[in-house]
């Protein structure tokens, strides 16, 4: 039996997603989750060619992977049925060559408990993390989206964040941190929300609250007036793979409507499928949770993750850790 | 070399080689790595102190060292102070035939998965968790207080684990003492406290110090508990190391942090080497 | 500095196990008493009752005329010397010996002076600064003694104090222990299972068995006229000769003894009471099975012709070693026999 | 005053059982979140986890790594202890120190060092590498426990066996190992426990096949759910059963 | 089944420590020899050299006439019985006793039969299926003996075989050990530091001190005419009387002895050789310091008037216990004295 090695985010580990592919192609898909592009690049750097076949990566980091020679050109994967805003050809290609395709997207914005806070306050970033909610805020523990939100709150487009903006962003972060009770990972943030530990999660979104919605419908999320950060993950074939065809088949499966529907509602976290045709395989409830119908509006008002170059990235991480540890 | 010695080497060699290959060599490589630098995601070997300089420079790095030290020392002291009376009571107050059971009960939770145990504390300490509910029910507090996602939570999680561990070691130390020491002291007019202070404590000191040292080592190097319970509002050294690995794959800086951690443990070792009995656990 | 001890109607149970049974005993002030008995007979239990480590289920302990049954060890005028000595390994000898004084609140200088004088008493004045692990077994034993004596107890309780020493050292320490007791005048209650030690040292021996006192009295009396067969055996080697009581006398294979018992009985005689010099009772010819030189005597096993199933042990004069197979004529003094009736 | 120790004992047990109690209770939660209020008993989460392929695979992997690494650690530890206790070796104090040394080093450092070396020598990460890491941390314990129990009593029995014509292998197999069985079993048991529960080394040194703590860690990052309670409780109940069986067996044997 | 042993010019060093010094010894086939000496004198070392556990630095070991100096324990016709018996706790008695036979490749059935016959020899035929921990000390000792004998060694080496037993049992086992040796005829070399045991059991005693042989010979000879002062002391209690050699005779406080030594000397006499019945030499009046009843005799410490610095120990007849302070007149046979010159 052939094996396919994929370096992925946790949503790909759902058997409901993988097993149909395994059966169809009689292969075993080995999955390794990772956190943070840096770790994935380091892992791939240290591997021998052929160790890995498929890579799921943050959309904004595709170019870094290409620079590092990690992704192979990807052709023949159709993006026709995709939401146009998330095809993001400029992100997924370098020098006109396509290396990856978007597979899933969603938002880092404000999640909150509608019973405990004034929903009107949540419609503005400035009021969402204001002193009014001191001690009732949790910040999602990933620097890029949160700093993106801070930038958006300060009127800086995420795509244009530069070293000069660090001070402004730092100031906003600091204020946010001052009002926050914790800086939390997924479960900690969910626990905090579910148990009333906090009422607002900055950086949250559908991926955070969807699983809680069934039991606590008062937990919801919104995209404030200033906008929010949009995340998108891409999938591509790793350079040097010994099974380029199988790898491409896998990519194709993931971006197919069925694959997309399964990925969107994967057990680890939910998110919008890049392929609009996936809607045919989703139930109405699922669509409601994903807010399928609001997507045109959301897509228009949100900005992609900041995509810092290596130096700026280090600076941003330092600033982030500095703020945590203050 | 005599034949006996040659045979002896034969027996020791596998363990020794294993330790050399998978402990000493990695350790040395890590030391070397801490002197390398990261340039454009490539490790450049060399003899640079840049990582250590960065450590001294960046507040979040050196503060992590302080945070780790504070938490670890607190945990060690609190655990010993809580575990000693427990071990004492089990050894000297609980009737002989119930002692095994009491001890077994005291360490059974040890067998829940460590990761899950930390998570369980998160549930217990939550705003609507058991602790807050109880405190409110008995009227000690009016409003729930924030316990989860704090240093207090981290320390609680640690103390829970190490109290179990230390109770076991201290109990073992107490019962292996001849009961005649206690009898002799009392017979010569010492009261219970004096017996403890002048006789039992000094006699169990090596055991306590050994247990405390192991607590120190395990606690200062642990990533899971502060990550789950600490709320990320302050980072310990292992957390910072994992950030260096996970987000930016900065192995040299992570190695330098590890070396610093090792330095702290070594100092702790030297501080209590006089009483340590590591080869008799 | 010394006090009498009276035990009345003591009974103690460990769960269902009756460890001490109807113990009645009076010990005079300044007396040296040994509790002698086999392992598990309750010696340590009795001593623990005296020292206050065990509260007896029934009965009364009086020390110096006052009821002490429920008084804690620390409050009693007794001190115990433990079999393993229980010296505090982390303290110098001086601090070990001074421990009781320190607990009594005595100041440092005075305490050290006193501790050293007690170390002097046991011949260890030079070693005051050493720690127990630097000492030999005999020296540790002395420190334990000094520590126990330093608090000037009325009664000193010693649980197999010489048990850990080798035979030679043990015999030497016996003399020393006795000499020190003479000097300080304290009542000593000394547990042992070695009857030679008990005889060498005690003013009075209390023979225990299975939780009861079988016999008590001065060593010579217990050796020569033990009250029970158990005591007879425990006090030294004894030849057992099956006998039969006629009500007015006792029949043995070697003739009639003037002892009034009835039914199955056993006549006992010690090896040294059998001899080759003529005496009132003739045991008759006996064949030497083996013989060994023991310095002061030759110990021989002999099979008497009158009772070929029996093997007698006799102590013969050390001058000549009889060869195995040799035939000797044995004699004994009829008064040297003790006869015990056996229950059927 | 007399009640104080008992009050302390009870308080201590409450503290010790607080998280376990909460964990087990909410594993039977009927609702979707393991937080109060308790919505009534249900076994759905147990059904869910036992049906979870990854989780069950991870359980198997954990067992494999724990048993395998403990076996290696105990064998190596035993041989080293035997060699040091029964043969004259120059620098034996140094060797002992070296063998014990990993005990004084945090798991994270052991894992990080191995990660650096393994990835740089091109040895792929797998359950085997995690097992290697676990042997590193368990070897000192196994060695220390077995070495400490190698007393004069065994030594004389070994000499007796040799005197009666046994070769060294026969001595070890027929005399030393059976006599040290309690210590060897204790070392093995402790080693299994530690390996079974170890997270950071397994996290750093595995790739596709992961151990249970690592799988639980992934679960933990993927959302709040009573599944976590259920898997934790299941591990607890199974371990407790094993411990109790062992305890009863050993206890029975002793008395 | 039995063989003579010859040791020639044995020397052994543990690092700088000279543990065995110029040992020369011949043991006849079937002889029962005890090595007697204080702790640390090298008894175990010598036995280990015999058993092959230690290769001597110098010298030669011959067993049955063949050089065995460098032969491994397993290959020698010797078996050792260890002080703690070293029984295998995880095996039944049958398997313990059969272990040597199993190593020799004997089949299971035959082996069990043989093992059981040896258990029978030591009186434990019924217990073949038990394990060592179910036995008493004395029974374990017998199993160890059976195990050692089962391989039918020419020479059996016993390292303090009775050391772990209590006194009573020890004396009983001595007889048994001797009886078994008689039966099997094997050469026994038995280490002990208990001189009574040595006397009770040995055909010949070898007295060792600090790595040397001080004296060797039959028990009675060594007891009565020890070659050295050390041997004299070790074989039993001895009174030391300071003396001075005139070259032709020896001056003591109690008169002249016909022993030709020169310079500072010591005259020795055993306690049982001092008595109150008239003899050739009058020690004179002596004050009783203390006296204790020992069953077969009364042991008294006395201070002689002619030498008030001295304390003499005497064994007096058990009939009467002299009171402390009483004055007795002591007598001795001048031939009972041994005189040893002292180096200055
Ligand atoms: N705490 C206890 N619980 C139950 N039984 C006990 C306890 N202490 C002693 N025993 C039993 O009481 C009996 C007497 O014990 P004790 O220690 O007094 O004997 P001993 O005469 O001192 O014996 P030894 O010479 O072996 O020390 C023994 O059979 C012992 O098993
Ligand atoms: N392996 C060794 N290394 C160094 N010295 C040793 C060794 N074995 C024994 N010795 C020393 O050699 C001397 C003789 O030891 P040995 O064991 O023969 O004495 P022993 O007469 O059997 O004493 P004991 O009656 O105490 O058993 C002792 O001083 C001992 O310390
Ligand atoms: Mg006792
Ligand atoms: Mg010896």
PDB file of C-alpha atoms in Angstrom, chain A residues 17 103-104 253-266 270-275 277-283 286 290 292:
ATOM      1  CA  UNK A  17     -12.029  13.924   5.619  1.00  0.00           C
ATOM      2  CA  UNK A 103      -8.457  25.559   0.562  1.00  0.00           C
ATOM      3  CA  UNK A 104     -10.162  27.162   3.528  1.00  0.00           C
ATOM      4  CA  UNK A 253      -9.581  15.907  -3.540  1.00  0.00           C
ATOM      5  CA  UNK A 254      -9.223  18.539  -0.846  1.00  0.00           C
ATOM      6  CA  UNK A 255     -10.394  21.343  -3.126  1.00  0.00           C
ATOM      7  CA  UNK A 256     -13.185  19.239  -4.652  1.00  0.00           C
ATOM      8  CA  UNK A 257     -16.664  20.196  -3.442  1.00  0.00           C
ATOM      9  CA  UNK A 258     -17.002  17.044  -1.278  1.00  0.00           C
ATOM     10  CA  UNK A 259     -13.547  17.445   0.208  1.00  0.00           C
ATOM     11  CA  UNK A 260     -14.193  21.087   0.812  1.00  0.00           C
ATOM     12  CA  UNK A 261     -17.428  20.439   2.642  1.00  0.00           C
ATOM     13  CA  UNK A 262     -15.732  17.898   4.883  1.00  0.00           C
ATOM     14  CA  UNK A 263     -12.793  20.182   5.511  1.00  0.00           C
ATOM     15  CA  UNK A 264     -15.080  23.074   6.329  1.00  0.00           C
ATOM     16  CA  UNK A 265     -16.801  21.110   9.072  1.00  0.00           C
ATOM     17  CA  UNK A 266     -13.790  19.164  10.278  1.00  0.00           C
ATOM     18  CA  UNK A 270     -14.690  24.862  11.162  1.00  0.00           C
ATOM     19  CA  UNK A 271     -14.031  27.376   8.451  1.00  0.00           C
ATOM     20  CA  UNK A 272     -15.333  28.505   5.101  1.00  0.00           C
ATOM     21  CA  UNK A 273     -14.425  26.311   2.142  1.00  0.00           C
ATOM     22  CA  UNK A 274     -12.604  28.084  -0.643  1.00  0.00           C
ATOM     23  CA  UNK A 275     -14.714  26.245  -3.196  1.00  0.00           C
ATOM     24  CA  UNK A 277     -19.558  24.504  -4.822  1.00  0.00           C
ATOM     25  CA  UNK A 278     -19.007  22.929  -1.422  1.00  0.00           C
ATOM     26  CA  UNK A 279     -22.248  24.550  -0.442  1.00  0.00           C
ATOM     27  CA  UNK A 280     -24.069  21.773  -2.227  1.00  0.00           C
ATOM     28  CA  UNK A 281     -22.710  19.280   0.282  1.00  0.00           C
ATOM     29  CA  UNK A 282     -23.393  21.325   3.390  1.00  0.00           C
ATOM     30  CA  UNK A 283     -26.607  21.281   5.385  1.00  0.00           C
ATOM     31  CA  UNK A 286     -23.895  23.999   8.823  1.00  0.00           C
ATOM     32  CA  UNK A 290     -20.548  29.197   8.859  1.00  0.00           C
ATOM     33  CA  UNK A 292     -22.530  31.248   4.327  1.00  0.00           C
TER      34      UNK A 292
END
